[in-house]
Short mmCIF file of C-alpha atoms and ligand atoms in Angstrom, two decimals:
data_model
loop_
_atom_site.label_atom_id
_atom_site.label_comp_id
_atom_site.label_asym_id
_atom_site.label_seq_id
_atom_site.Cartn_x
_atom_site.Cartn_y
_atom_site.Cartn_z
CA UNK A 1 88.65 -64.74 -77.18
CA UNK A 2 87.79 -61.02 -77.91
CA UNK A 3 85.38 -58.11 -77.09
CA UNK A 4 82.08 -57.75 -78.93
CA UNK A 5 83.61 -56.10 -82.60
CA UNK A 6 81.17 -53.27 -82.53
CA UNK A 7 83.98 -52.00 -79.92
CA UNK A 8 87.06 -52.36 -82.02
CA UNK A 9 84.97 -50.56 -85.02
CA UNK A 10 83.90 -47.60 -83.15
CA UNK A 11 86.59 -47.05 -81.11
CA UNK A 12 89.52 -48.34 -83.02
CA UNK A 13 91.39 -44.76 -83.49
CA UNK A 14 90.70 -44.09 -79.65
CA UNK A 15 94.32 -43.88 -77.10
CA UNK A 16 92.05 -43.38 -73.94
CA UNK A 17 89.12 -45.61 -73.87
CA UNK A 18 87.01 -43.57 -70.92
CA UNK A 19 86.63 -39.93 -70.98
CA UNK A 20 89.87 -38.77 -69.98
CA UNK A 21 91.78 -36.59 -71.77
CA UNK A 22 95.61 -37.06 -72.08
CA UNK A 23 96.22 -33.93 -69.63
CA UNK A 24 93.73 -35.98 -66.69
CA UNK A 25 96.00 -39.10 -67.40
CA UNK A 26 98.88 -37.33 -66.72
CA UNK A 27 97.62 -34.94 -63.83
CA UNK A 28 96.61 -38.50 -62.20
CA UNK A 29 100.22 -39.56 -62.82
CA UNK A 30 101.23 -36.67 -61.22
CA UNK A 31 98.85 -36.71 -58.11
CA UNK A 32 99.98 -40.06 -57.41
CA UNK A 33 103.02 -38.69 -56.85
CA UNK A 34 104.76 -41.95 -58.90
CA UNK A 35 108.46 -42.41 -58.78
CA UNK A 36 110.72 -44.32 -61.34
CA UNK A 37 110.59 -47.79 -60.51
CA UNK A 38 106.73 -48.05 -59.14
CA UNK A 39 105.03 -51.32 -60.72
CA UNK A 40 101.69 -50.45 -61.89
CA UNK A 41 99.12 -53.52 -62.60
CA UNK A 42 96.52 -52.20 -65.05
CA UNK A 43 93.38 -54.61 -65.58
CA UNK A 44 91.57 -53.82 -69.19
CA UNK A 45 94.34 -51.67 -70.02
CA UNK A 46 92.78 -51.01 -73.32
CA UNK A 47 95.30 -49.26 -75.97
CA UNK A 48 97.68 -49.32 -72.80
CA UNK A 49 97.53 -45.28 -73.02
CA UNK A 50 98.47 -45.02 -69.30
CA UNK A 51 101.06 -47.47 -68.59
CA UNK A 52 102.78 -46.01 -71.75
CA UNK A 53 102.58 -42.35 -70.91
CA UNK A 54 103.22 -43.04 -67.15
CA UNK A 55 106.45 -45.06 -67.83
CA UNK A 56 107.20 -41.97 -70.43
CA UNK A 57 106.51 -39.43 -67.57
CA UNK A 58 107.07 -40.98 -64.68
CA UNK A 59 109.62 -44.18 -65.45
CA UNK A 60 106.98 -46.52 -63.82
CA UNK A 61 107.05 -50.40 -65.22
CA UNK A 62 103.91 -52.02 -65.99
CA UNK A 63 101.72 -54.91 -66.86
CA UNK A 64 98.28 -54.53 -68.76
CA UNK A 65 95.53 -57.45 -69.34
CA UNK A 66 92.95 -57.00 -71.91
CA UNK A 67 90.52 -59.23 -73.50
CA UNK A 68 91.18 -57.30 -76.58
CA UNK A 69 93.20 -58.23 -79.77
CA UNK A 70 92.92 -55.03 -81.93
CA UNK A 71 93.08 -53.34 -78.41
CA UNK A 72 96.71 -55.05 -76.73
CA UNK A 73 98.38 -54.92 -80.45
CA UNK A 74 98.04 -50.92 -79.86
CA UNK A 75 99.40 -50.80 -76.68
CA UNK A 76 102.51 -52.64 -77.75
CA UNK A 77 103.27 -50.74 -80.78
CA UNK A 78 102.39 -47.30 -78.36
CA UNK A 79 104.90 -48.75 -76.13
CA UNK A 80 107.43 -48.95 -78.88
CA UNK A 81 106.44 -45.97 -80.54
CA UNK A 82 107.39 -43.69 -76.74
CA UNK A 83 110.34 -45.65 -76.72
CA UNK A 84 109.05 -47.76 -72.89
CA UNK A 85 108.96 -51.60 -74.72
CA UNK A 86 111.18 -52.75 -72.35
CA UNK A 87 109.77 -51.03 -69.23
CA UNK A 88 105.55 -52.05 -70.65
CA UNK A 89 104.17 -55.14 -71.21
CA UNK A 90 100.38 -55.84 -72.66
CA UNK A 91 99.16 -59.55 -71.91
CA UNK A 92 96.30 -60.63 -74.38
CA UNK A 93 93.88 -62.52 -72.21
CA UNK A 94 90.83 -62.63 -70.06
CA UNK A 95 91.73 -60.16 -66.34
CA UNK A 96 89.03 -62.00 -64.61
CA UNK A 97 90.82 -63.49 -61.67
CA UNK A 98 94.17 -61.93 -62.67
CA UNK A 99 96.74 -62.16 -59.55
CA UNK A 100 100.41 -60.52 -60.52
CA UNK A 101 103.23 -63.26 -60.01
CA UNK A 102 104.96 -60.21 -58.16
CA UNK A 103 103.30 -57.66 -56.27
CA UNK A 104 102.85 -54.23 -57.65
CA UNK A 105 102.85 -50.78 -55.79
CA UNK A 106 99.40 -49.82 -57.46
CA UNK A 107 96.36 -51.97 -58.81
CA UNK A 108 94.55 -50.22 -61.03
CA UNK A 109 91.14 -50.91 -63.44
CA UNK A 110 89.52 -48.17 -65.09
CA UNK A 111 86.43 -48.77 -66.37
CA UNK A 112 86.07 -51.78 -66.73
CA UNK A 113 84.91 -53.34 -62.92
CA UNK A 114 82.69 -55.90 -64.38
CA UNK A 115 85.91 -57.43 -64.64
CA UNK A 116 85.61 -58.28 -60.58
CA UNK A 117 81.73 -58.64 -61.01
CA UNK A 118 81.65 -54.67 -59.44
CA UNK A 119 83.35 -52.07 -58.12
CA UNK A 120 83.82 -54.07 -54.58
CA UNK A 121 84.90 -57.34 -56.04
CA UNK A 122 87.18 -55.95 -58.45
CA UNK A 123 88.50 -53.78 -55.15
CA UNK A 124 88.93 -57.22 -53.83
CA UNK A 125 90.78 -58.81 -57.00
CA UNK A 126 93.45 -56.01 -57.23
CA UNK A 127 94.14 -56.13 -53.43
CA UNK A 128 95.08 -59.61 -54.18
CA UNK A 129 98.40 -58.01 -56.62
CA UNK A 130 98.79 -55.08 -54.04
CA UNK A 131 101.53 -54.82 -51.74
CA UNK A 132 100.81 -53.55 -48.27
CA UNK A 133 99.92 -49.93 -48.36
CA UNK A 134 100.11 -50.02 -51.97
CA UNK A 135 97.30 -47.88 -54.08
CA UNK A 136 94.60 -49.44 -55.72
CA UNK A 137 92.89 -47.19 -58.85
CA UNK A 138 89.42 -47.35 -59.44
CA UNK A 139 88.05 -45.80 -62.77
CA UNK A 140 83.62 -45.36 -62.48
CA UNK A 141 80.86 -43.47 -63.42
CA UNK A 142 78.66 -41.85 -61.08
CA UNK A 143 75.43 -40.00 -61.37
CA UNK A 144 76.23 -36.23 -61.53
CA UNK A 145 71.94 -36.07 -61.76
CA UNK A 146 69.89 -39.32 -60.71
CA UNK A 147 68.02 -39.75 -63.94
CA UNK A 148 64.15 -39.72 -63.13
CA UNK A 149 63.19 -42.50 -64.35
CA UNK A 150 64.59 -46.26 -65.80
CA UNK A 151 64.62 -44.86 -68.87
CA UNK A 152 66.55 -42.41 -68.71
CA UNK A 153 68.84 -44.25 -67.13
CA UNK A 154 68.72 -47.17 -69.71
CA UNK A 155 69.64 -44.08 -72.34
CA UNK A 156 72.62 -43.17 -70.40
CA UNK A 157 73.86 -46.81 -71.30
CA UNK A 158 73.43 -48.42 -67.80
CA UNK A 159 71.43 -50.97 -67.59
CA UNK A 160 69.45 -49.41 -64.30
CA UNK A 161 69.40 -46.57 -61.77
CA UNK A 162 71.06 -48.76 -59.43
CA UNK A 163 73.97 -49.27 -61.65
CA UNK A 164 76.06 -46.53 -60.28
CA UNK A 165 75.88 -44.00 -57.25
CA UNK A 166 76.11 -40.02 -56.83
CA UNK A 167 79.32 -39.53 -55.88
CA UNK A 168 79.29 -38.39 -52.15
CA UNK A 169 77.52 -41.89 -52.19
CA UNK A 170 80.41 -43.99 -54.56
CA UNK A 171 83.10 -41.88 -52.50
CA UNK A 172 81.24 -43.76 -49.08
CA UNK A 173 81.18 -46.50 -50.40
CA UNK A 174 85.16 -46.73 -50.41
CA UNK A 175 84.93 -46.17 -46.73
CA UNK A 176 82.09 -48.66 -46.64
CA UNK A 177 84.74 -51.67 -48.21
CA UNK A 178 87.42 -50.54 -45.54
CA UNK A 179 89.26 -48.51 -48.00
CA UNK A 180 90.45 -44.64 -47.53
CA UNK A 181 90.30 -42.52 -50.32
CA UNK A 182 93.65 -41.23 -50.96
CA UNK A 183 92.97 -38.72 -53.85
CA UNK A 184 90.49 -38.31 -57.45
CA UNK A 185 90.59 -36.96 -60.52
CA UNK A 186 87.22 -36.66 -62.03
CA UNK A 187 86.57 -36.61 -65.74
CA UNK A 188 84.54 -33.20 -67.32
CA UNK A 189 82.43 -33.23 -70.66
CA UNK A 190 85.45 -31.83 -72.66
CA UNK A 191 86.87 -35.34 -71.35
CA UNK A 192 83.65 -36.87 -72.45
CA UNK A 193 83.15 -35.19 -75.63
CA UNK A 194 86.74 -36.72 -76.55
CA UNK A 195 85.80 -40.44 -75.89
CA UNK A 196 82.09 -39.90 -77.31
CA UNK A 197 82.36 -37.75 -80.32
CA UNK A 198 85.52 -39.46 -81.47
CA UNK A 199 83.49 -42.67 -82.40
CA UNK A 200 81.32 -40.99 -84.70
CA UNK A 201 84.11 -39.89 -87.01
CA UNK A 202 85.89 -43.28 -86.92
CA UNK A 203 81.99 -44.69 -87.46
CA UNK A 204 81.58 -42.97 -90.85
CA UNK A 205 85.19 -44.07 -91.95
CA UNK A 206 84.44 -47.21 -91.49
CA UNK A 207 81.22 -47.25 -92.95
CA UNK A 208 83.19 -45.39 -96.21
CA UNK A 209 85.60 -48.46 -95.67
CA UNK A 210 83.31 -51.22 -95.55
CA UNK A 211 80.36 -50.36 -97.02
CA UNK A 212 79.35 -54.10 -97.20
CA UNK A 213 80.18 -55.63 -93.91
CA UNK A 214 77.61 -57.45 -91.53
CA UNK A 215 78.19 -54.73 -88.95
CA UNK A 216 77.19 -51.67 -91.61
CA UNK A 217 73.50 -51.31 -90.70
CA UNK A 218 74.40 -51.17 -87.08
CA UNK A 219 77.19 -48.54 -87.50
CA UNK A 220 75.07 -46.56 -89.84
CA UNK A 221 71.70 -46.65 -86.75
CA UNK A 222 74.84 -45.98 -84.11
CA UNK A 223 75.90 -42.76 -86.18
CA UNK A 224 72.88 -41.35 -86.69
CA UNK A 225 71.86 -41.72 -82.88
CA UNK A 226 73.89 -41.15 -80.78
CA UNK A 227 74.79 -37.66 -81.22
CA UNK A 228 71.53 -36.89 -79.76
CA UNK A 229 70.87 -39.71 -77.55
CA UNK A 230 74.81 -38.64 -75.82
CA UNK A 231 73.91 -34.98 -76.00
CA UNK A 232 70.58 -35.78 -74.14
CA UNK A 233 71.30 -38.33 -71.40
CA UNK A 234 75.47 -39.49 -70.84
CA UNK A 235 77.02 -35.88 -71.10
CA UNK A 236 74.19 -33.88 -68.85
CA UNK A 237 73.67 -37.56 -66.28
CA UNK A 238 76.79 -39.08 -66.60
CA UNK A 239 79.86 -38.29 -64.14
CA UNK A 240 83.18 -40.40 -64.24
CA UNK A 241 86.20 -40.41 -62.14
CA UNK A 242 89.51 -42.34 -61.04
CA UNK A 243 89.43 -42.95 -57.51
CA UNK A 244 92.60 -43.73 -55.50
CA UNK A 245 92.07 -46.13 -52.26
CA UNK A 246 94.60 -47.35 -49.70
CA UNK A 247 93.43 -50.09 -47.32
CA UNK A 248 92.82 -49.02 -43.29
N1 SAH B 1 91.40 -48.82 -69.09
C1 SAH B 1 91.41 -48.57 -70.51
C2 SAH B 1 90.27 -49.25 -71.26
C3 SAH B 1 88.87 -48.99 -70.75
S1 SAH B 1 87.60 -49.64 -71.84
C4 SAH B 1 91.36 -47.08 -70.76
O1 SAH B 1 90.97 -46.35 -69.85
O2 SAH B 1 91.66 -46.64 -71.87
C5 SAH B 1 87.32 -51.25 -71.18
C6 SAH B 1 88.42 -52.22 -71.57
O3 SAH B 1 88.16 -53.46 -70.92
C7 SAH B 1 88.50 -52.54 -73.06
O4 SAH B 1 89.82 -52.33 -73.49
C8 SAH B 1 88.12 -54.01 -73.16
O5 SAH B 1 88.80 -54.68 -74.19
C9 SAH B 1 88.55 -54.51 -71.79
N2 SAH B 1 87.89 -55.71 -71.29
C10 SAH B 1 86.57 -56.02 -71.29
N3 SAH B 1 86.36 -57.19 -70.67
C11 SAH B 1 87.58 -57.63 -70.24
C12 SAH B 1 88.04 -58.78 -69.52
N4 SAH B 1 87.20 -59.71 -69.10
N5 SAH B 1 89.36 -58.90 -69.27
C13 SAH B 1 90.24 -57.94 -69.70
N6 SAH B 1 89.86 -56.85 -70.37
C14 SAH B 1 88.56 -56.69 -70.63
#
């Protein structure tokens, strides 16, 4: 059970799998206004950068799920590494239809809400971990420009227009689902540039690494497109934020 490899290859040396930077993760922290002791649920916590930090910062305790091997491995030895092991822990395993044994005070997946089939039905799978008046965390793109046309859209990696909203439009949406939004930090294209351009130096490592593996053609076409294809359509389309909702 594992994510498709071309993942772990090109972002392998990646912390924060989305395009925030270390100082968004920890101005979120902040604007959450987290106290020692909060329980954070984190679903597709990736290399577990934010549980770890925020139980660093912020003495939070935490539970990550992610469907990745290479992925949960780095979040435990980052959890050992800031000293938090005891406080962190990283569960190997499919989040689809994760419920926490124990409620936590905030429910959080960041990009990664085809884990509840959407942004609504994962809203609806972390309210089942939530305490009342607990915060739920919601990490999405949204269309800072509505590409013209399909393609364009397709180029900016989503499958169609209709794959994500302008953001006056996701933010109504909250309010749409019975939710209020409680407070955002948005992503820029610094924050971008970090989670984009760093997979095109790990790509030609790799490729250095393993000249011969099955995956070496499609590394080598990644590297030498997406520069331009990211320069052209994700970093001037493409908006992404963390969204922080409290039930009515
Ligand atoms: N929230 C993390 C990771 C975002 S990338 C961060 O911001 O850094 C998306 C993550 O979802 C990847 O780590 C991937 O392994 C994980 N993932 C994909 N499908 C999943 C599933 N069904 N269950 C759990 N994790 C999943």
């Amino acid at each position: 059970m594992d994510i498709p490899r071309i993942f772990t290859i090109t972002e392998s040396a990646h912390r924060i799998h989305n395009p925030f930077t270390p100082e968004k993760l920890a101005a979120l922290g902040a604007a959450l206004r987290l106290e020692a002791g909060t329980r954070v649920l984190d679903l597709g916590s990736g290399s577990g950068e934010m549980l770890c930090t925020w139980a660093c910062d912020y003495g939070i305790t935490g539970i990550g799920v992610d469907l990745s091997r290479l992925f949960s491995q780095q979040a435990q030895l980052r959890a050992e590494e800031l000293g938090v092991a005891d406080r962190v822990e990283f569960i190997h395993g499919d989040a689809a239809g994760y419920i926490a044994d124990d409620k936590v005070d905030v429910a959080a997946c960041l990009g990664a809400t085809w884990i509840g089939g959407g942004v609504a039905g994962t809203i609806e799978l972390l309210a089942k971990s939530l305490r009342h008046d607990g915060i739920i965390l919601i990490g999405e793109p949204y269309w800072l420009r509505v590409p013209p046309t399909e393609d364009v859209a397709r180029n900016c990696q989503a499958g169609s227009i209709a794959d994500f909203l302008p953001l006056p439009e996701l933010i109504a949406s909250f309010d749409g689902l019975g939710y209020d939004l409680v407070e955002m930090v948005l992503a820029d294209q610094e924050g971008w540039d970090r989670y984009e351009a760093a997979k095109w130096l790990t790509m030609r490592r790799w490729l250095k690494a393993n000249p011969d593996d099955g995956m070496a053609k499609e590394v080598r076409s990644q590297l030498t497109s997406e520069p331009v294809r990211y320069a052209a359509y994700t970093r001037e389309y493409l908006g992404w934020g963390v969204f922080a909702l409290m039930a009515r």
